[in-house]
Short mmCIF file of C-alpha atoms in Angstrom, two decimals:
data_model
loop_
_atom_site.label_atom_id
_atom_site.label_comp_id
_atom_site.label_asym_id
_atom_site.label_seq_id
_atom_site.Cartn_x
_atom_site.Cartn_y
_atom_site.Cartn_z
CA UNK A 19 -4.84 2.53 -17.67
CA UNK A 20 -4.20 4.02 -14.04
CA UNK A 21 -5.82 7.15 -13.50
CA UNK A 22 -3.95 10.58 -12.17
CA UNK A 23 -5.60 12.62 -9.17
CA UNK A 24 -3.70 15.84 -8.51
CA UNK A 25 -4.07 17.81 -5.32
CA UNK A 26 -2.69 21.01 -4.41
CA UNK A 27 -0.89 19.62 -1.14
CA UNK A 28 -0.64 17.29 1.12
CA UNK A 29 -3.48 18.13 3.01
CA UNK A 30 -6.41 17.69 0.22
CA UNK A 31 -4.68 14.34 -0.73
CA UNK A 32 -4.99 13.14 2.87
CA UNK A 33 -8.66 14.11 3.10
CA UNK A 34 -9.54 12.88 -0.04
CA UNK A 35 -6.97 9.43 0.58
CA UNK A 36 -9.38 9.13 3.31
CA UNK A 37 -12.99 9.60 1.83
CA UNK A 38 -11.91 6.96 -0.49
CA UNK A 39 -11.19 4.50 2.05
CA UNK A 40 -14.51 5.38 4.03
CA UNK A 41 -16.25 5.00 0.48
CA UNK A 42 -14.40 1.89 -0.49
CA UNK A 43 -15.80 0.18 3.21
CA UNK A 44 -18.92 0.96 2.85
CA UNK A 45 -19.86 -0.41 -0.66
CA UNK A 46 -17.83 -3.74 0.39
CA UNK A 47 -19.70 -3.89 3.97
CA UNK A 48 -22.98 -3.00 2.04
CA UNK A 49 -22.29 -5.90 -1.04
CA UNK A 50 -20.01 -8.15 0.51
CA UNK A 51 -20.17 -7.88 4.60
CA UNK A 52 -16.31 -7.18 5.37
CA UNK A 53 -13.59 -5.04 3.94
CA UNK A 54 -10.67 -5.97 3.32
CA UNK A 55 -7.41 -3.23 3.32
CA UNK A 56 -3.89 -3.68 3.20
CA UNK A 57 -1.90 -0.96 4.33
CA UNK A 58 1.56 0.75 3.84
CA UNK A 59 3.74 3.21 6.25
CA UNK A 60 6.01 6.06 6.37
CA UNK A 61 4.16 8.85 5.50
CA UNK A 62 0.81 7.08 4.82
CA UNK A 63 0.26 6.44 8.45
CA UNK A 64 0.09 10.29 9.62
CA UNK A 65 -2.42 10.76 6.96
CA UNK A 66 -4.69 8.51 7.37
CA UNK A 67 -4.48 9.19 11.31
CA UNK A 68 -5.05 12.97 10.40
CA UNK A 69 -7.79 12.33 8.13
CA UNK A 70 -9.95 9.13 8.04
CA UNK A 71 -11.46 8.92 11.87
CA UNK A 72 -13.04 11.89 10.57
CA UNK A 73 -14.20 10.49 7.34
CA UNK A 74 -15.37 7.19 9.15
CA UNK A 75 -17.30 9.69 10.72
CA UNK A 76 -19.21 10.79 7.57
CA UNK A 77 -19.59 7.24 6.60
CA UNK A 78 -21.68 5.48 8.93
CA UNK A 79 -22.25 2.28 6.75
CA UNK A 80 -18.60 1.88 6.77
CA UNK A 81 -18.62 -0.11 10.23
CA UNK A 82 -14.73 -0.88 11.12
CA UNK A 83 -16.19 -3.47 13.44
CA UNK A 84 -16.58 -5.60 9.68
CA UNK A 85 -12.84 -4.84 8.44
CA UNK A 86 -10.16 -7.22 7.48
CA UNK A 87 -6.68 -5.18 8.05
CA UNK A 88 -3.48 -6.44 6.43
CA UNK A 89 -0.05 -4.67 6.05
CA UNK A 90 1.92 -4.75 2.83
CA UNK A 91 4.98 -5.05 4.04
CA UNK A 92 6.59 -5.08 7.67
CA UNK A 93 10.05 -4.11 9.21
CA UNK A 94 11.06 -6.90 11.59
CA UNK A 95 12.26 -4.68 14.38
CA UNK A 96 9.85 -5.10 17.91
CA UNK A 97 6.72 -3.32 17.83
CA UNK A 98 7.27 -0.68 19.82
CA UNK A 99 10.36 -0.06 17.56
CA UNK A 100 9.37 3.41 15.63
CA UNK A 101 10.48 1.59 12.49
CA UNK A 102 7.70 -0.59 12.95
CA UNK A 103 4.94 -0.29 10.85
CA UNK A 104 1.90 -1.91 12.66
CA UNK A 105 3.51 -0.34 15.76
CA UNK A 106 2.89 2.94 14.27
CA UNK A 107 -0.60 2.28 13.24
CA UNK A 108 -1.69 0.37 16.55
CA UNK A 109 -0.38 4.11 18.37
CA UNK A 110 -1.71 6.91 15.73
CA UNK A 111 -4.58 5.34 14.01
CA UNK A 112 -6.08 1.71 15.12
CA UNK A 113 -6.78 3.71 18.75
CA UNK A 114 -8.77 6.44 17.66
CA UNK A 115 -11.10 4.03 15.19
CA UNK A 116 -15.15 3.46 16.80
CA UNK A 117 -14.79 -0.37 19.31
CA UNK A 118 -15.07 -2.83 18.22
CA UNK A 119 -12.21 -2.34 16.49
CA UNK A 120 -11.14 -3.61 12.75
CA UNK A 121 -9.78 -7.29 13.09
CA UNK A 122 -6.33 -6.60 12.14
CA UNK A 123 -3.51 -9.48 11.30
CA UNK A 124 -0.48 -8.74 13.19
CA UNK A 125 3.51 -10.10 11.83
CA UNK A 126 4.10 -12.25 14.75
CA UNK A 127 7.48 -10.61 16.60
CA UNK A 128 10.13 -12.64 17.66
CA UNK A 129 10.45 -14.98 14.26
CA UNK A 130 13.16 -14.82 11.61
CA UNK A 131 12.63 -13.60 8.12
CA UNK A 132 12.17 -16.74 6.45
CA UNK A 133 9.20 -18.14 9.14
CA UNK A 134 7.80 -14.85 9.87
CA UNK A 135 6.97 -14.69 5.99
CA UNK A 136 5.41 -18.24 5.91
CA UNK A 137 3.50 -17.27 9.15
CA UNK A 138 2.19 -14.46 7.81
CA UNK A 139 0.80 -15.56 4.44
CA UNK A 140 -0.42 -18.77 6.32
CA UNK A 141 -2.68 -15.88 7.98
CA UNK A 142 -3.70 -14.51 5.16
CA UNK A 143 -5.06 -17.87 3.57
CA UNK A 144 -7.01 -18.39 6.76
CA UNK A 145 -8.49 -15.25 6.04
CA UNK A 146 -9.45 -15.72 2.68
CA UNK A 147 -10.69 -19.15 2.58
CA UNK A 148 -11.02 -20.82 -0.54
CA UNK A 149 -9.04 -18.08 -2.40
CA UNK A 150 -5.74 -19.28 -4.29
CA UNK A 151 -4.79 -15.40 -4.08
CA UNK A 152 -6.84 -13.19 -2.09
CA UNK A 153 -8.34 -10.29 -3.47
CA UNK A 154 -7.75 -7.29 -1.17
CA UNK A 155 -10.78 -4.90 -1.85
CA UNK A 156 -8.38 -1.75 -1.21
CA UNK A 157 -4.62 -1.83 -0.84
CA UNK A 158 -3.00 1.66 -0.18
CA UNK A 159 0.72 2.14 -1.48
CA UNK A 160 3.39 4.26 -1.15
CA UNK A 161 6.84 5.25 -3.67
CA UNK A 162 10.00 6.15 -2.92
CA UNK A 163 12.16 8.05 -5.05
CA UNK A 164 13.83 5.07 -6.41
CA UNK A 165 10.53 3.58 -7.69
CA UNK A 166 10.31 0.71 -4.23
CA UNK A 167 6.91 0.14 -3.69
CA UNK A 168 5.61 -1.85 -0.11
CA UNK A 169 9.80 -3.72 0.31
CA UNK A 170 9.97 -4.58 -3.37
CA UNK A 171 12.92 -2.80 -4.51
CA UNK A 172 14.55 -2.19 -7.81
CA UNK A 173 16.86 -5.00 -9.07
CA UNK A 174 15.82 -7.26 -6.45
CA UNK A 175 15.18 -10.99 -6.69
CA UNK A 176 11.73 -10.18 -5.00
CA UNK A 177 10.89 -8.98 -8.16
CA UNK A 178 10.56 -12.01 -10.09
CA UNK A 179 8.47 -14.35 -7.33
CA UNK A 180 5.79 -16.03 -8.87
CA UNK A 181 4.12 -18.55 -6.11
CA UNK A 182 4.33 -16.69 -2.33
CA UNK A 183 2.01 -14.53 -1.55
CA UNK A 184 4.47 -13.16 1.78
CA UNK A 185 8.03 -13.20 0.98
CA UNK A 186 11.06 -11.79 3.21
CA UNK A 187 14.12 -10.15 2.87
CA UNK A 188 17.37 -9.52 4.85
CA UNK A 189 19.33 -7.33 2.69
CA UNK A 190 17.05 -4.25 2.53
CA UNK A 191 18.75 -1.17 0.32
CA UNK A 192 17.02 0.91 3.30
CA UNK A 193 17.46 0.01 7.00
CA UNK A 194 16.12 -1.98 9.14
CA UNK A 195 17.34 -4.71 6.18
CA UNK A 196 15.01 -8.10 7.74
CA UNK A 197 11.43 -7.67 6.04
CA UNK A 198 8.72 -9.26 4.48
CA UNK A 199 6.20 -7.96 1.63
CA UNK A 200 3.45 -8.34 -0.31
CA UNK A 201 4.56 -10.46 -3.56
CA UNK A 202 3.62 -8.29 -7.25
CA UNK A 203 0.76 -11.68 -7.10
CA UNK A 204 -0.90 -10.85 -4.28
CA UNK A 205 -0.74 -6.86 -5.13
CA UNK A 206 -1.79 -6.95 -8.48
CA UNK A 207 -4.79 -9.21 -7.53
CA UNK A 208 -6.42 -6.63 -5.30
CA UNK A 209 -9.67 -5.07 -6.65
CA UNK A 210 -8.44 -1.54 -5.87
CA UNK A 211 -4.59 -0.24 -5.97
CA UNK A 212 -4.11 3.51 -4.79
CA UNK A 213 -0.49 4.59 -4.86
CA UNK A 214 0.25 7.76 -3.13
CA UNK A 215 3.04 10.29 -3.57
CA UNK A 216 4.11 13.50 -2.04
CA UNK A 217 6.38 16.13 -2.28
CA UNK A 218 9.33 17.26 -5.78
CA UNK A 219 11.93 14.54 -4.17
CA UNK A 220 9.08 12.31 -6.33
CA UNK A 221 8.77 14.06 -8.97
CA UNK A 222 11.45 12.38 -11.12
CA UNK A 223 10.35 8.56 -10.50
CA UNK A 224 6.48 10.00 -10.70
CA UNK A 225 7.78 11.23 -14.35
CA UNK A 226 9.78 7.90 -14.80
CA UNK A 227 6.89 5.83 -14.50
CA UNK A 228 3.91 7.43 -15.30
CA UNK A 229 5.67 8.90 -18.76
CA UNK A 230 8.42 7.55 -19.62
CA UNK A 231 10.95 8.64 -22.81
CA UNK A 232 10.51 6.19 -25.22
CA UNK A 233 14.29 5.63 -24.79
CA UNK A 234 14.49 4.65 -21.03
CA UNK A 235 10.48 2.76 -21.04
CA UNK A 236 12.06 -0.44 -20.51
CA UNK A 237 13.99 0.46 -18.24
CA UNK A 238 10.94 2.48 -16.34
CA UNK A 239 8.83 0.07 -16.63
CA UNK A 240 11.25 -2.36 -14.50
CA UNK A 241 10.71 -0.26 -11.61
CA UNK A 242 8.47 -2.21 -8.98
CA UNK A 243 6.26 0.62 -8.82
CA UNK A 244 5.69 0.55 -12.70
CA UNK A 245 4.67 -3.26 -12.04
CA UNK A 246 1.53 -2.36 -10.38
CA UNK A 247 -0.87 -3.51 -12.94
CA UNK A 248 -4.01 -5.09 -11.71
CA UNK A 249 -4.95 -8.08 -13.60
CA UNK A 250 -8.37 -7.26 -12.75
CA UNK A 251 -8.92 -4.37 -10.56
CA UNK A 252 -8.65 -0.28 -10.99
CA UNK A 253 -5.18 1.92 -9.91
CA UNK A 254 -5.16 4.96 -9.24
CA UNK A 255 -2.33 7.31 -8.42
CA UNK A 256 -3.00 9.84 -5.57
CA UNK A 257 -0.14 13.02 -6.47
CA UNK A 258 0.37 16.32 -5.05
CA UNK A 259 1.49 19.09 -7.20
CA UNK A 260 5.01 19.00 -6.17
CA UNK A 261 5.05 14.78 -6.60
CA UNK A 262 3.24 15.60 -10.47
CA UNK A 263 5.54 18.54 -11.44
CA UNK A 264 7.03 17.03 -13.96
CA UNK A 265 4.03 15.39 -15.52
CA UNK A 266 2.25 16.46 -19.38
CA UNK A 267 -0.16 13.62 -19.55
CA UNK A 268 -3.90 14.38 -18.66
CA UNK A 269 -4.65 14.74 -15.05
CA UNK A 270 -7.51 14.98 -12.84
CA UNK A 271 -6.61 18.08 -11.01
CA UNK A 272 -8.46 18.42 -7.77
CA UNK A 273 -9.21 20.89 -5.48
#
């Protein structure tokens, strides 16, 4: 069962999102010698810029030098485009990280949907060597009011893909529509899932999926964010109080 972490804005989240990650690094660099984190954009990228350089900071076994950086999904715009989500991370958050600097696996620009998906997850299995699906230790997720997690939306074919890690898509419900994504596999293989969520325009998915009226569960549970379930790793949702309004079950409320 996912557990619940309520903070009482946006801030606290962000400072605790990021002493998790620190953590998270430094128990994989200490048992394992690399750590390996996928991550997501919009609005996780200006908190993790805010917060974890700092928290890196207070963390000195977590070495960046030893990280493995993925992204769950990717627009296919240039870049430099601001739609782009390595873009955004290479500007507000890979430059202010210690040298040498996390090895990071970049979508290759300049490919169409279809090849820049097959490129990509042929990266990933040269990363993880001897892995049919590699197991992220920490992938960080966002949800948007419709339930999409990383570019899996709801209804879409995406949903159903069994055998790609990487797949693409062209016909986005939000714009730019060319992407490609983490497949439910790959996510739900990851030792660690933490989904975070801000702000009330959540609130009604946040209800929708983490309680759902018995009436509408199947329906709820449909949603791709309800699909995070790792087979054998730990979720953990990441609310603030405006995301978690809605919300009777038990919660970890945070301060």
């Amino acid at each position: 069962m996912a557990a619940v972490s309520v903070f009482p804005s946006p801030a606290e989240l962000g400072a605790a999102l990021a002493r998790s990650v620190a953590e998270a690094a430094a128990e994989a660099v200490a048992s394992g010698g690399r750590f390996t984190l996928g991550l997501s954009g919009g609005s996780l990228v200006p908190l993790l810029a805010r917060e974890l350089p700092a928290a890196l900071r207070a963390a000195p076994g977590a070495e960046p030098s030893r990280w493995l950086v993925a992204f769950c999904d990717e627009r296919l715009v240039p870049p430099e485009h601001p739609d782009s989500t390595g873009g955004a991370y290479r500007s507000q958050l890979l430059s202010q990280l210690p040298r040498p600097s996390p090895h990071v696996l970049w979508v290759t620009p300049g490919l169409g949907p279809e090849e820049t998906a097959r490129d990509y997850e042929g990266q990933l299995r040269m990363a993880f060597p001897g892995e049919a699906t590699p197991r992220f230790d920490l992938l960080l997720l966002g949800v948007g009011p419709d339930g999409h997690t990383c570019s899996l939306f709801p209804g879409h074919a995406l949903l159903q893909e069994q055998n790609s890690l990487i797949s693409f898509l062209e016909d986005s419900p939000k714009p730019p529509p060319q992407r490609v994504t983490m497949t439910l596999p790959l996510l739900n293989a990851a030792k660690a899932l933490l989904v975070v969520a801000t702000g009330a325009s959540k609130a009604p998915v946040i209800k929708r999926i983490l309680e759902p009226p018995e009436e509408q569960r199947e329906e709820s549970e449909s949603l791709p964010a309800a699909r995070l379930r790792p087979r054998s790793g730990r979720l953990r949702w990441l609310l603030d109080q405006e995301a978690a309004k809605e919300l009777r079950i038990p919660l970890e409320k945070c301060p």
